[in-house]
PDB file of C-alpha atoms in Angstrom:
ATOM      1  CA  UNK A1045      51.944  57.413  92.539  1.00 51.00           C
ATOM      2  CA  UNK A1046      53.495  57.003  95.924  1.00 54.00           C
ATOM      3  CA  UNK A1047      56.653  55.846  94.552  1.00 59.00           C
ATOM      4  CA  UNK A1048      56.528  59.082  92.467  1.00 59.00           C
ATOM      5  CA  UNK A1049      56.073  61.115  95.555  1.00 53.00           C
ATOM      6  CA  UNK A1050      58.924  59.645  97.102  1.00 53.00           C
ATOM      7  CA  UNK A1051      61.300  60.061  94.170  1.00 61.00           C
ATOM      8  CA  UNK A1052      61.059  63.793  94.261  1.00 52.00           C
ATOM      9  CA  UNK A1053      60.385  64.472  97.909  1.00 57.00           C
ATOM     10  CA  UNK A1054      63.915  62.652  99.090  1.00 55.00           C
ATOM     11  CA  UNK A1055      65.975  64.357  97.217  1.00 62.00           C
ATOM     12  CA  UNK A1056      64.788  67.579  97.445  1.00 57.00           C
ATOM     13  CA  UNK A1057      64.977  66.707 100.911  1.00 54.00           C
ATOM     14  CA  UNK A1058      68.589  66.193 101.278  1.00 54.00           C
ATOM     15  CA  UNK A1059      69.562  69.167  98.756  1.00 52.00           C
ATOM     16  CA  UNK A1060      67.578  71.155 101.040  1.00 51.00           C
ATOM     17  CA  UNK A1061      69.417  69.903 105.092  1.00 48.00           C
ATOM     18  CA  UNK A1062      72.588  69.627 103.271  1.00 50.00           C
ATOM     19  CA  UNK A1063      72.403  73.399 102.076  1.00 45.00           C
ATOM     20  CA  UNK A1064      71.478  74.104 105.288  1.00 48.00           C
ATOM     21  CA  UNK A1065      74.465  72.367 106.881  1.00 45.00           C
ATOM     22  CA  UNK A1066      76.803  73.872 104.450  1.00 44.00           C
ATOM     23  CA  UNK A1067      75.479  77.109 105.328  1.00 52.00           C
ATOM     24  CA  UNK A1068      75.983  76.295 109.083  1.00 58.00           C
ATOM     25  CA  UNK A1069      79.495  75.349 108.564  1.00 68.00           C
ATOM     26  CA  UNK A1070      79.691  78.928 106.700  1.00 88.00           C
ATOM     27  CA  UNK A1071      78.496  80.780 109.738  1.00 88.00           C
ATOM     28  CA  UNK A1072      80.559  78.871 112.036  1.00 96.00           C
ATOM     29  CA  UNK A1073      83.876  79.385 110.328  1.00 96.00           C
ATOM     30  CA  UNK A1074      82.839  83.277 109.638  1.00 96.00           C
ATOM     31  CA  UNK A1075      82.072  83.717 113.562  1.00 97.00           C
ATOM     32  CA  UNK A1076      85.378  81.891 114.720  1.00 98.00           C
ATOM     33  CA  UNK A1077      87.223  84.262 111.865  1.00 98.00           C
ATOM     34  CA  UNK A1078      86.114  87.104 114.069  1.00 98.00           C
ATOM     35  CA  UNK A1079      87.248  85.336 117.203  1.00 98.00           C
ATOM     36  CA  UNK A1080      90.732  84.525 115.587  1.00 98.00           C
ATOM     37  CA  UNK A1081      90.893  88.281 114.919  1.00 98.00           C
ATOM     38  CA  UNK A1082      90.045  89.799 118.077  1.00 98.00           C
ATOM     39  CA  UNK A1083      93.329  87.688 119.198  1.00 98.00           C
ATOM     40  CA  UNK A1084      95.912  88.800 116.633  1.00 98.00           C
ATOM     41  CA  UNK A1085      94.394  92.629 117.284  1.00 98.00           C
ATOM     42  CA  UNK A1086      95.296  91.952 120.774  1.00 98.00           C
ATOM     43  CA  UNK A1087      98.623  90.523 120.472  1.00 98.00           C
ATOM     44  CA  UNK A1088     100.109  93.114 118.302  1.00 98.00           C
ATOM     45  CA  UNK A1089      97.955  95.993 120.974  1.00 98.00           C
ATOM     46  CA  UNK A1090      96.251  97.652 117.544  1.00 98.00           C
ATOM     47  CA  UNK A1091      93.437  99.234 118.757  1.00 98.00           C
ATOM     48  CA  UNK A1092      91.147 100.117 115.796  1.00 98.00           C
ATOM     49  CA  UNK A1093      91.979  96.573 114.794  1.00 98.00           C
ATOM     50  CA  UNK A1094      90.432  95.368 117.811  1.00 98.00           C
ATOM     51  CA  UNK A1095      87.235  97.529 117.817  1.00 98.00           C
ATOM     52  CA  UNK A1096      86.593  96.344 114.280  1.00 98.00           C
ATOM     53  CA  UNK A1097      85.610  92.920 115.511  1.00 98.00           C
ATOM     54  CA  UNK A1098      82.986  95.011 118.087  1.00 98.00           C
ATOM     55  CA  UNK A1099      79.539  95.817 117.424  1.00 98.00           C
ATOM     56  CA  UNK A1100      78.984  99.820 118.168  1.00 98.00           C
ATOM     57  CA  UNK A1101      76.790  99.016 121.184  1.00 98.00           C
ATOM     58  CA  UNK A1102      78.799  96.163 122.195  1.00 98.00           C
ATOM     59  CA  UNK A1103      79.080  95.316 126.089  1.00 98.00           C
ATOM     60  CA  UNK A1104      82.482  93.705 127.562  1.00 98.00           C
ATOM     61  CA  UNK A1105      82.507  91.977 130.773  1.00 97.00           C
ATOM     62  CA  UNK A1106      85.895  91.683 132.595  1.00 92.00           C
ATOM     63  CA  UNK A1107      86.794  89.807 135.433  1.00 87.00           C
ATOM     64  CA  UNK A1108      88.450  92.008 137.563  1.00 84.00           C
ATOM     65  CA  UNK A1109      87.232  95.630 136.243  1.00 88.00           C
ATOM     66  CA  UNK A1110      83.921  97.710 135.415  1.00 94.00           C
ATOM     67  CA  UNK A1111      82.057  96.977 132.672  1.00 97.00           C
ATOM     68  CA  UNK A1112      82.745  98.641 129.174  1.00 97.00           C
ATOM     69  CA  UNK A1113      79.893  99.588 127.122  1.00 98.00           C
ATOM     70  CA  UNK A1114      79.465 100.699 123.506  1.00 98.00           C
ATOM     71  CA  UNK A1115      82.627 101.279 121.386  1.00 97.00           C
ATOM     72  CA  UNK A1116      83.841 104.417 123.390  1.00 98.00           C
ATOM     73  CA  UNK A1117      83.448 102.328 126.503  1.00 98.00           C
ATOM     74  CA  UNK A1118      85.479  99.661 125.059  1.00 98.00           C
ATOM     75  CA  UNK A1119      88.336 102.547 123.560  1.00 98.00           C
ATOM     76  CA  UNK A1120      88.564 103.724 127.074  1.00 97.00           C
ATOM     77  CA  UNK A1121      89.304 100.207 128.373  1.00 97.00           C
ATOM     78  CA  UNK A1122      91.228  98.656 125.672  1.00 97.00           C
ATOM     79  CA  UNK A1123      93.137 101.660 125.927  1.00 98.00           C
ATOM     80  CA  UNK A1124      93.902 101.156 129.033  1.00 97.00           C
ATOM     81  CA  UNK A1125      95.110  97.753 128.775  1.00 97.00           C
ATOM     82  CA  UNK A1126      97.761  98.366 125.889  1.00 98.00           C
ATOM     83  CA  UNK A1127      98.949 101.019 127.948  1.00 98.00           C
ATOM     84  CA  UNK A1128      99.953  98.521 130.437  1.00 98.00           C
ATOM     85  CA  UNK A1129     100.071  95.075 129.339  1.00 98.00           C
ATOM     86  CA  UNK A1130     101.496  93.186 125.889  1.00 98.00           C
ATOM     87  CA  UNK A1131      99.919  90.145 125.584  1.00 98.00           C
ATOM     88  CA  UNK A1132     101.206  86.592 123.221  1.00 98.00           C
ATOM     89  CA  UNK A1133      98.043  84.831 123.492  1.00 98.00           C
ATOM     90  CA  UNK A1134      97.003  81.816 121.524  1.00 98.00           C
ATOM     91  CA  UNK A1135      93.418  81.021 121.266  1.00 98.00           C
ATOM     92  CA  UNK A1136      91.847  77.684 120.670  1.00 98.00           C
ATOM     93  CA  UNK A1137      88.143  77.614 119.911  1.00 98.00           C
ATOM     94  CA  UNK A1138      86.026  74.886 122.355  1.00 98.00           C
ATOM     95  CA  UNK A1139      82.591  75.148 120.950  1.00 97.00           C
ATOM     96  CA  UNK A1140      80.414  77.381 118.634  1.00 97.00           C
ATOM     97  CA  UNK A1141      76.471  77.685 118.324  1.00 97.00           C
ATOM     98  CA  UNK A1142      75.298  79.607 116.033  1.00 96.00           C
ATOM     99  CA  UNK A1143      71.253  80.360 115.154  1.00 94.00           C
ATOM    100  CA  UNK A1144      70.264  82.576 112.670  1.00 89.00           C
ATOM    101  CA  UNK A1145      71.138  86.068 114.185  1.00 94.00           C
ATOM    102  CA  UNK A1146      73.473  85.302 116.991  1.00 97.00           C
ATOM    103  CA  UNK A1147      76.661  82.924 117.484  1.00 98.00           C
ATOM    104  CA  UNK A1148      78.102  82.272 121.147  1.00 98.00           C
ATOM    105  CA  UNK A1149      81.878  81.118 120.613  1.00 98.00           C
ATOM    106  CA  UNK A1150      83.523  78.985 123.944  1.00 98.00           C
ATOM    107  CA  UNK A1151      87.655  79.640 123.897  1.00 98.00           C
ATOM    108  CA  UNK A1152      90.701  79.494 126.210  1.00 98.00           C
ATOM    109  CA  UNK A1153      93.763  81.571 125.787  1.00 98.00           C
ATOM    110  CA  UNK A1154      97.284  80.661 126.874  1.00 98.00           C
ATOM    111  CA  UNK A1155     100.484  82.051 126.595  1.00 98.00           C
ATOM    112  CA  UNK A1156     102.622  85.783 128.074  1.00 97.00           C
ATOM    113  CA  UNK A1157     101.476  88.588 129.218  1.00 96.00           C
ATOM    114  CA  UNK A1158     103.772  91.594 130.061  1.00 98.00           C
ATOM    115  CA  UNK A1159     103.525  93.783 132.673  1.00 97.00           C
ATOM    116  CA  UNK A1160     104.589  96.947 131.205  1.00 98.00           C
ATOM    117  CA  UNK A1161     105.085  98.734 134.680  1.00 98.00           C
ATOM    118  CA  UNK A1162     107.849  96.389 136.072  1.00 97.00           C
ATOM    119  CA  UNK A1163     108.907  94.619 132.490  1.00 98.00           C
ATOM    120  CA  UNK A1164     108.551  91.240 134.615  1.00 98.00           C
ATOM    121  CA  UNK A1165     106.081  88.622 131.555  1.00 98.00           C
ATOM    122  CA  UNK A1166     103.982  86.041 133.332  1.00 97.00           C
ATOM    123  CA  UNK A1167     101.964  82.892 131.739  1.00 97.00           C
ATOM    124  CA  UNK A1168      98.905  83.277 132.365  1.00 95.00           C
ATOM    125  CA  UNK A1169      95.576  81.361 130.552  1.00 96.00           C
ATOM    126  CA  UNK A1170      91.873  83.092 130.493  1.00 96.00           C
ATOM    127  CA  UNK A1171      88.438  81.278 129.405  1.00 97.00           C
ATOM    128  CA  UNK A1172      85.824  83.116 127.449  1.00 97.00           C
ATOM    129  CA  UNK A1173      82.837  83.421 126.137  1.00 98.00           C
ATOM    130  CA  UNK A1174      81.818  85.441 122.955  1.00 98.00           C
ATOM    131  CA  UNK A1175      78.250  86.071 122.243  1.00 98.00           C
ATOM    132  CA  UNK A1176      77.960  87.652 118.535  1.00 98.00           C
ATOM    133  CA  UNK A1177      75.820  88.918 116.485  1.00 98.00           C
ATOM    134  CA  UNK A1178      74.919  89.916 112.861  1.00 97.00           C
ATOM    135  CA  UNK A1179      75.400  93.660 111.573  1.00 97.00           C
ATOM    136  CA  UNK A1180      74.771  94.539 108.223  1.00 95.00           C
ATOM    137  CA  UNK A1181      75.159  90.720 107.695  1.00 94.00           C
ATOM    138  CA  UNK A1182      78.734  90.704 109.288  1.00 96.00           C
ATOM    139  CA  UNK A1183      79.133  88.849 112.989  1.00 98.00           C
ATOM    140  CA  UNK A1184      80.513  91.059 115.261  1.00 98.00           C
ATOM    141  CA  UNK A1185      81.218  90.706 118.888  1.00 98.00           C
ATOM    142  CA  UNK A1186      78.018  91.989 121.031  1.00 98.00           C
ATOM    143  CA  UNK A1187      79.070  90.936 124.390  1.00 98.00           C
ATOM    144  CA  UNK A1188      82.285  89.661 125.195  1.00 98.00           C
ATOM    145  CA  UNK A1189      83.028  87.894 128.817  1.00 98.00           C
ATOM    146  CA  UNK A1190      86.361  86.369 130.436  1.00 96.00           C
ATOM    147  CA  UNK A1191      88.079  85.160 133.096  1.00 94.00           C
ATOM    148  CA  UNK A1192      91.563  83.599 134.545  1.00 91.00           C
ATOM    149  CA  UNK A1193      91.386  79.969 134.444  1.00 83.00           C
ATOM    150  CA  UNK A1194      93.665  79.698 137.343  1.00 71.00           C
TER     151      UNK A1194
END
């Protein structure tokens, strides 16, 4: 009888953590995807592109500014910065936790940034932290933080 109980509690076991890690490895590759487009959004300055990736009472953090809040916070400032700045940024992704509801994705950034005012492009690489969450079963980027790494 114990033999029995064994035969149909291991594997049931293992279908059951490796579903789960599959489904991990789902939800970490789907919150990255939205980290990967926040970049290209950036590079190429499309704003609606950008806000897509956003939840609609999203809050972003910037180093050196106030802090933007909700998505007509975050049009005001984005707006702002394509206005003045182009940016060629690549992203690498450092680390990703995700639970059920929320993801927090670890990244630098390297690479131009242009200075629309005086033409002049300086390197320049950022760190940042992305906390994200599900909407309607989508991840989207609730608050956003980031700073120069120099």
């Amino acid at each position: 009888m114990k033999n029995s109980f064994f035969k149909v509690l291991l594997p049931g076991t293992f279908i059951f953590f490796g579903q789960e890690l599959a489904a991990q490895t789902d939800h970490k590759a789907a919150a990255e995807e939205v980290v990967h487009a926040y970049f290209e959004a950036l590079n190429r300055a499309d704003l609606s592109g950008l806000l897509e990736n956003f939840a609609s009472d999203a809050v972003l953090l910037p180093s050196a500014a106030s802090t933007a809040k909700g998505i007509e916070g975050l049009k005001a400032n984005y707006q702002y910065v394509f206005d003045n700045f182009g940016f060629n940024l690549r992203e690498t992704i450092e680390s990703v936790v995700v639970t059920r509801d929320h993801a927090i994705v670890r990244s630098t950034s390297a690479g131009s940034l242009l200075i629309k005012a005086t033409g002049e492009e300086v390197q320049d690489n950022f760190r940042e932290v992305f906390v994200l969450k599900k909407v309607k079963n989508n991840w989207k980027i609730d608050t956003y933080i980031y700073n120069q790494s120099k």
